CSV table of C-alpha atoms in Angstrom, one decimal:
chain,number,residue,atom,x,y,z
A,1,UNK,CA,-72.4,-30.9,32.9
A,2,UNK,CA,-73.9,-34.0,31.1
A,3,UNK,CA,-72.6,-34.4,27.5
A,4,UNK,CA,-75.2,-35.0,24.5
A,5,UNK,CA,-75.6,-38.7,24.1
A,6,UNK,CA,-74.2,-38.6,20.5
A,7,UNK,CA,-70.9,-37.2,22.0
A,8,UNK,CA,-70.6,-39.9,24.5
A,9,UNK,CA,-71.4,-42.4,21.9
A,10,UNK,CA,-68.5,-41.3,20.0
A,11,UNK,CA,-66.2,-41.2,22.7
A,12,UNK,CA,-66.8,-44.6,23.7
A,13,UNK,CA,-66.3,-45.8,20.2
A,14,UNK,CA,-62.8,-43.6,20.0
A,15,UNK,CA,-61.8,-45.3,23.4
A,16,UNK,CA,-62.7,-49.0,22.0
A,17,UNK,CA,-60.7,-48.1,19.0
A,18,UNK,CA,-57.7,-47.2,21.2
A,19,UNK,CA,-57.9,-49.9,23.3
A,20,UNK,CA,-58.2,-52.5,20.5
A,21,UNK,CA,-55.5,-50.6,18.1
A,22,UNK,CA,-52.9,-50.9,21.4
A,23,UNK,CA,-54.0,-54.9,22.1
A,24,UNK,CA,-54.5,-56.1,18.4
A,25,UNK,CA,-52.1,-53.9,16.7
A,26,UNK,CA,-49.1,-53.1,19.1
A,27,UNK,CA,-49.2,-56.0,21.8
A,28,UNK,CA,-50.2,-58.9,19.9
A,29,UNK,CA,-47.8,-58.3,17.0
A,30,UNK,CA,-45.1,-57.9,19.6
A,31,UNK,CA,-45.8,-60.9,21.6
A,32,UNK,CA,-46.0,-63.1,18.6
A,33,UNK,CA,-42.9,-62.1,17.2
A,34,UNK,CA,-41.0,-62.3,20.3
A,35,UNK,CA,-42.4,-65.8,20.5
A,36,UNK,CA,-41.5,-66.7,17.1
A,37,UNK,CA,-37.9,-65.8,17.7
A,38,UNK,CA,-37.4,-68.4,20.6
A,39,UNK,CA,-34.9,-71.3,19.6
A,40,UNK,CA,-36.5,-73.8,17.6
A,41,UNK,CA,-38.9,-71.6,16.0
A,42,UNK,CA,-36.6,-68.6,14.6
A,43,UNK,CA,-35.4,-70.4,11.7
A,44,UNK,CA,-39.0,-71.0,10.3
A,45,UNK,CA,-40.2,-67.9,11.0
A,46,UNK,CA,-37.6,-65.8,9.6
A,47,UNK,CA,-38.4,-67.7,6.3
A,48,UNK,CA,-36.3,-71.0,6.5
A,49,UNK,CA,-33.3,-69.1,4.9
A,50,UNK,CA,-30.6,-71.4,3.8
A,51,UNK,CA,-26.8,-70.0,4.2
A,52,UNK,CA,-23.6,-71.3,2.9
A,53,UNK,CA,-20.5,-72.0,5.0
A,54,UNK,CA,-19.6,-68.6,4.8
A,55,UNK,CA,-23.0,-67.1,5.9
A,56,UNK,CA,-24.2,-65.7,2.7
A,57,UNK,CA,-27.8,-66.1,2.2
A,58,UNK,CA,-28.6,-68.3,-0.8
A,59,UNK,CA,-32.5,-68.4,-0.8
A,60,UNK,CA,-35.4,-70.1,1.3
A,61,UNK,CA,-35.6,-74.1,1.7
A,62,UNK,CA,-39.5,-73.2,1.2
A,63,UNK,CA,-39.2,-71.6,-2.2
A,64,UNK,CA,-37.5,-73.3,-5.5
A,65,UNK,CA,-34.8,-71.8,-7.8
A,66,UNK,CA,-34.1,-72.3,-11.1
A,67,UNK,CA,-30.8,-73.4,-12.0
A,68,UNK,CA,-30.0,-72.1,-15.4
A,69,UNK,CA,-27.7,-69.7,-16.9
A,70,UNK,CA,-28.1,-66.2,-18.4
A,71,UNK,CA,-29.8,-67.7,-21.7
A,72,UNK,CA,-32.2,-69.8,-19.6
A,73,UNK,CA,-30.6,-72.9,-20.4
A,74,UNK,CA,-30.1,-75.6,-17.7
A,75,UNK,CA,-26.8,-75.6,-16.1
A,76,UNK,CA,-25.8,-79.6,-16.5
A,77,UNK,CA,-23.7,-79.8,-13.6
A,78,UNK,CA,-27.1,-78.8,-11.4
A,79,UNK,CA,-30.1,-81.0,-10.6
A,80,UNK,CA,-32.9,-79.3,-12.1
A,81,UNK,CA,-36.3,-78.0,-10.5
A,82,UNK,CA,-39.7,-78.4,-12.1
A,83,UNK,CA,-41.1,-75.7,-14.2
A,84,UNK,CA,-42.5,-72.4,-12.8
A,85,UNK,CA,-45.5,-70.3,-13.8
A,86,UNK,CA,-44.6,-67.7,-11.3
A,87,UNK,CA,-43.3,-64.6,-13.0
A,88,UNK,CA,-40.2,-65.3,-14.9
A,89,UNK,CA,-39.7,-68.5,-12.9
A,90,UNK,CA,-39.8,-68.8,-8.9
A,91,UNK,CA,-41.0,-65.2,-8.3
A,92,UNK,CA,-42.5,-65.0,-4.8
A,93,UNK,CA,-44.0,-61.7,-5.6
A,94,UNK,CA,-45.8,-63.4,-8.7
A,95,UNK,CA,-46.8,-66.7,-7.3
A,96,UNK,CA,-49.4,-68.4,-9.7
A,97,UNK,CA,-50.3,-71.3,-12.2
A,98,UNK,CA,-50.7,-71.0,-16.0
A,99,UNK,CA,-54.5,-71.4,-15.3
A,100,UNK,CA,-54.3,-74.1,-18.4
A,101,UNK,CA,-56.0,-77.2,-17.8
A,102,UNK,CA,-56.7,-80.8,-19.4
A,103,UNK,CA,-58.4,-79.0,-22.3
A,104,UNK,CA,-55.9,-76.9,-23.3
A,105,UNK,CA,-54.5,-79.0,-26.1
A,106,UNK,CA,-54.7,-76.5,-29.4
A,107,UNK,CA,-52.2,-74.0,-29.9
A,108,UNK,CA,-52.4,-70.4,-31.3
A,109,UNK,CA,-50.0,-70.5,-34.2
A,110,UNK,CA,-48.1,-67.4,-34.8
A,111,UNK,CA,-49.0,-65.4,-37.9
A,112,UNK,CA,-45.8,-64.4,-40.0
A,113,UNK,CA,-45.7,-60.4,-40.2
A,114,UNK,CA,-48.8,-60.0,-37.9
A,115,UNK,CA,-48.1,-57.7,-34.8
A,116,UNK,CA,-50.2,-56.9,-31.7
A,117,UNK,CA,-51.8,-53.7,-30.5
A,118,UNK,CA,-48.2,-52.6,-29.4
A,119,UNK,CA,-46.5,-53.0,-32.5
A,120,UNK,CA,-45.0,-56.6,-31.2
A,121,UNK,CA,-44.6,-59.5,-33.5
A,122,UNK,CA,-47.3,-62.1,-33.1
A,123,UNK,CA,-45.8,-65.1,-31.0
A,124,UNK,CA,-49.2,-67.2,-30.9
A,125,UNK,CA,-49.4,-69.1,-27.7
A,126,UNK,CA,-48.8,-72.8,-26.7
A,127,UNK,CA,-51.3,-74.9,-25.1
A,128,UNK,CA,-50.6,-76.7,-21.9
A,129,UNK,CA,-50.2,-80.1,-24.0
A,130,UNK,CA,-47.4,-78.8,-26.3
A,131,UNK,CA,-46.0,-77.1,-23.5
A,132,UNK,CA,-45.6,-80.5,-21.6
A,133,UNK,CA,-44.6,-82.3,-25.0
A,134,UNK,CA,-41.8,-79.8,-25.7
A,135,UNK,CA,-40.4,-80.1,-22.2
A,136,UNK,CA,-40.2,-83.8,-22.3
A,137,UNK,CA,-38.4,-83.9,-25.4
A,138,UNK,CA,-35.9,-81.3,-24.4
A,139,UNK,CA,-35.3,-83.1,-20.8
A,140,UNK,CA,-35.2,-86.5,-22.7
A,141,UNK,CA,-32.5,-85.3,-25.0
A,142,UNK,CA,-30.6,-83.9,-22.0
A,143,UNK,CA,-30.9,-86.9,-19.8
A,144,UNK,CA,-30.2,-89.5,-22.7
A,145,UNK,CA,-33.7,-91.1,-22.3
A,146,UNK,CA,-36.9,-91.2,-24.7
A,147,UNK,CA,-39.1,-87.9,-24.1
A,148,UNK,CA,-41.9,-89.7,-25.9
A,149,UNK,CA,-45.3,-89.3,-23.9
A,150,UNK,CA,-48.8,-90.3,-24.9
A,151,UNK,CA,-50.5,-87.3,-27.0
A,152,UNK,CA,-47.2,-86.0,-28.4
A,153,UNK,CA,-45.7,-85.7,-31.6
A,154,UNK,CA,-41.9,-86.7,-32.0
A,155,UNK,CA,-41.0,-83.2,-32.5
A,156,UNK,CA,-42.8,-82.0,-29.3
A,157,UNK,CA,-46.1,-80.6,-29.8
A,158,UNK,CA,-49.6,-81.9,-29.0
A,159,UNK,CA,-50.7,-84.3,-31.4
A,160,UNK,CA,-54.1,-83.0,-32.1
A,161,UNK,CA,-56.3,-82.8,-35.0
A,162,UNK,CA,-59.3,-80.9,-36.3
A,163,UNK,CA,-61.3,-83.3,-37.9
A,164,UNK,CA,-64.4,-82.3,-40.3
A,165,UNK,CA,-67.1,-84.5,-40.8
A,166,UNK,CA,-69.6,-84.3,-43.8
A,167,UNK,CA,-72.6,-83.8,-41.0
A,168,UNK,CA,-70.7,-81.5,-38.8
A,169,UNK,CA,-70.1,-83.6,-35.9
A,170,UNK,CA,-70.9,-87.2,-37.5
A,171,UNK,CA,-70.6,-88.8,-40.8
A,172,UNK,CA,-67.5,-89.3,-43.0
A,173,UNK,CA,-64.6,-87.5,-42.7
A,174,UNK,CA,-64.0,-84.9,-44.9
A,175,UNK,CA,-60.9,-83.0,-43.9
A,176,UNK,CA,-58.2,-83.7,-41.1
A,177,UNK,CA,-55.5,-80.8,-40.0
A,178,UNK,CA,-52.7,-81.2,-37.7
A,179,UNK,CA,-53.5,-77.6,-35.8
A,180,UNK,CA,-50.4,-77.6,-34.0
A,181,UNK,CA,-47.8,-78.2,-36.8
A,182,UNK,CA,-47.6,-75.0,-39.0
A,183,UNK,CA,-47.0,-75.6,-42.8
A,184,UNK,CA,-45.0,-76.7,-44.4
A,185,UNK,CA,-44.1,-78.8,-41.5
A,186,UNK,CA,-45.1,-82.7,-42.3
A,187,UNK,CA,-48.1,-83.9,-40.0
A,188,UNK,CA,-47.1,-86.2,-37.4
A,189,UNK,CA,-49.4,-88.9,-39.5
A,190,UNK,CA,-49.9,-89.0,-42.8
A,191,UNK,CA,-53.9,-90.0,-43.0
A,192,UNK,CA,-57.0,-90.1,-40.6
A,193,UNK,CA,-59.6,-92.5,-41.2
A,194,UNK,CA,-58.4,-92.5,-45.1
A,195,UNK,CA,-58.2,-88.9,-45.4
A,196,UNK,CA,-55.0,-87.2,-45.9
A,197,UNK,CA,-54.0,-84.8,-42.9
A,198,UNK,CA,-52.7,-81.3,-43.7
A,199,UNK,CA,-50.7,-79.3,-41.7
A,200,UNK,CA,-52.2,-75.8,-40.5
A,201,UNK,CA,-51.8,-72.5,-42.1
A,202,UNK,CA,-51.2,-69.7,-39.5
A,203,UNK,CA,-54.3,-67.5,-39.3
A,204,UNK,CA,-56.6,-70.0,-40.9
A,205,UNK,CA,-59.9,-70.8,-38.9
A,206,UNK,CA,-60.5,-74.4,-37.9
A,207,UNK,CA,-63.0,-74.0,-35.4
A,208,UNK,CA,-65.5,-75.7,-37.5
A,209,UNK,CA,-63.7,-79.2,-37.2
A,210,UNK,CA,-63.8,-81.6,-34.0
A,211,UNK,CA,-60.5,-81.6,-31.8
A,212,UNK,CA,-59.2,-85.1,-31.7
A,213,UNK,CA,-56.2,-86.0,-29.6
A,214,UNK,CA,-54.1,-88.9,-30.9
A,215,UNK,CA,-52.4,-91.0,-28.3
A,216,UNK,CA,-49.5,-92.7,-30.4
A,217,UNK,CA,-47.5,-95.8,-29.6
A,218,UNK,CA,-45.7,-93.9,-26.5
A,219,UNK,CA,-45.4,-95.8,-23.1
A,220,UNK,CA,-48.3,-95.6,-20.5
A,221,UNK,CA,-45.6,-94.5,-17.9
A,222,UNK,CA,-43.0,-92.3,-19.9
A,223,UNK,CA,-39.4,-92.0,-19.0
A,224,UNK,CA,-39.4,-88.4,-18.2
A,225,UNK,CA,-41.6,-88.0,-14.8
A,226,UNK,CA,-44.9,-86.0,-14.8
A,227,UNK,CA,-43.2,-83.2,-12.4
A,228,UNK,CA,-40.4,-82.4,-14.6
A,229,UNK,CA,-43.0,-81.1,-17.1
A,230,UNK,CA,-45.6,-79.7,-15.1
A,231,UNK,CA,-45.7,-76.5,-12.6
A,232,UNK,CA,-47.0,-76.6,-9.3
A,233,UNK,CA,-50.0,-74.7,-8.4
A,234,UNK,CA,-48.1,-72.0,-6.7
A,235,UNK,CA,-45.1,-71.8,-9.0
A,236,UNK,CA,-42.6,-72.2,-6.0
A,237,UNK,CA,-42.6,-75.8,-5.1
A,238,UNK,CA,-39.0,-76.5,-3.9
A,239,UNK,CA,-39.0,-80.2,-4.3
A,240,UNK,CA,-39.0,-82.7,-7.1
A,241,UNK,CA,-39.9,-86.2,-7.1
A,242,UNK,CA,-37.2,-88.9,-6.3
A,243,UNK,CA,-38.0,-90.4,-9.7
A,244,UNK,CA,-37.0,-86.9,-11.4
A,245,UNK,CA,-34.0,-86.7,-9.2
A,246,UNK,CA,-32.8,-90.2,-10.0
A,247,UNK,CA,-33.1,-89.5,-13.9
A,248,UNK,CA,-30.8,-86.7,-13.4
A,249,UNK,CA,-28.1,-88.8,-11.3
A,250,UNK,CA,-25.9,-90.0,-14.2
A,251,UNK,CA,-25.8,-86.6,-15.9
A,252,UNK,CA,-24.7,-84.8,-12.7
A,253,UNK,CA,-22.2,-87.2,-11.8
A,254,UNK,CA,-20.7,-87.2,-15.3
A,255,UNK,CA,-20.7,-83.3,-15.3
A,256,UNK,CA,-18.9,-83.3,-12.0
A,257,UNK,CA,-16.5,-86.2,-12.5
A,258,UNK,CA,-18.1,-88.0,-9.5
A,259,UNK,CA,-19.4,-91.4,-8.5
A,260,UNK,CA,-22.8,-92.0,-9.3
A,261,UNK,CA,-23.3,-93.4,-6.0
A,262,UNK,CA,-21.7,-90.4,-4.2
A,263,UNK,CA,-24.6,-88.5,-5.9
A,264,UNK,CA,-27.3,-90.8,-5.3
A,265,UNK,CA,-26.3,-90.6,-1.3
A,266,UNK,CA,-26.4,-86.8,-1.4
A,267,UNK,CA,-30.0,-87.3,-3.1
A,268,UNK,CA,-30.9,-89.6,-0.3
A,269,UNK,CA,-29.9,-87.3,2.3
A,270,UNK,CA,-31.8,-84.6,1.1
A,271,UNK,CA,-35.1,-86.3,0.3
A,272,UNK,CA,-38.1,-85.4,2.6
A,273,UNK,CA,-40.6,-88.2,3.4
A,274,UNK,CA,-44.4,-88.2,3.3
A,275,UNK,CA,-46.1,-85.6,5.8
A,276,UNK,CA,-46.9,-87.7,8.9
A,277,UNK,CA,-45.7,-90.7,7.5
A,278,UNK,CA,-48.7,-91.2,4.6
A,279,UNK,CA,-49.6,-88.0,3.3
A,280,UNK,CA,-48.0,-87.4,-0.2
A,281,UNK,CA,-45.1,-88.5,-1.9
A,282,UNK,CA,-41.3,-88.5,-0.8
A,283,UNK,CA,-39.9,-85.2,-2.5
A,284,UNK,CA,-36.0,-83.8,-2.9
A,285,UNK,CA,-35.2,-80.2,-2.2
A,286,UNK,CA,-33.1,-79.1,-5.1
A,287,UNK,CA,-31.6,-75.9,-3.5
A,288,UNK,CA,-30.4,-78.1,-0.6
A,289,UNK,CA,-29.3,-81.0,-2.8
A,290,UNK,CA,-27.2,-78.7,-5.2
A,291,UNK,CA,-25.6,-76.8,-2.2
A,292,UNK,CA,-24.5,-80.2,-1.2
A,293,UNK,CA,-23.1,-81.1,-4.2
A,294,UNK,CA,-21.0,-77.8,-4.3
A,295,UNK,CA,-19.8,-78.5,-0.9
A,296,UNK,CA,-19.1,-82.4,-1.2
A,297,UNK,CA,-18.7,-82.8,-5.0
A,298,UNK,CA,-17.7,-79.7,-6.6
A,299,UNK,CA,-17.7,-79.4,-10.4
A,300,UNK,CA,-14.1,-79.1,-12.0
A,301,UNK,CA,-13.4,-75.4,-12.9
């Protein structure tokens, strides 16, 4: 008995689904899993997990970690990673960047007494520039160097004005407001083009003015490296630059009562060269370095 054509077509489709399910859904994954467990591939396939001498898993060499205390403050006896915008920091389930770019230079100042739709106090929002400035000041204080950067105020916010002109976008300056410094703070410069600079009043609208970033007299090459104050695109970068590692050597050696040369030696041992010898820049794996510190140069209890 010959089956109707539509039934034959459906049976053929069902057989194809079953065959490809077995091949691609079972055989292929099991084969790849088995190959991945071969010596030389196993560690990478399993996530490049790092273990202590007693066999305890402490993380992956591919994912960075924050070395901070319960209050989020940097632990001074450890090398610090770069900032992370992934969740609360280095959360692999929330890998992301801040989506803030070079034009993010004006803060939204919190309005005292204001609340959001859920009844939470208005906290405002920081521009990327102010985030970078604040981090640079903090790191400079921690490492004993200048945290000054171009376009940053000494107190760590973006050095940005809203400048009002007599003819809209041109003409004489009639007003200048330091939009990232809330009143009654003293503006980072007293005058602009002969006009007294005001500090901003939270909640006031200054959109009619032209944004002007003031470079200041900070050096073109700040003492605090750029990777120390900016997050990676994934938020999970496990490495820091050799410049940022070198900046932290003196502090870590002091906190551990160790010879800086011994700390620097561990930095060198945990430095990864350029990919294929020419791509990118050398980097230092912070997790591996801090584990080496605890092993070879433990901090005094």
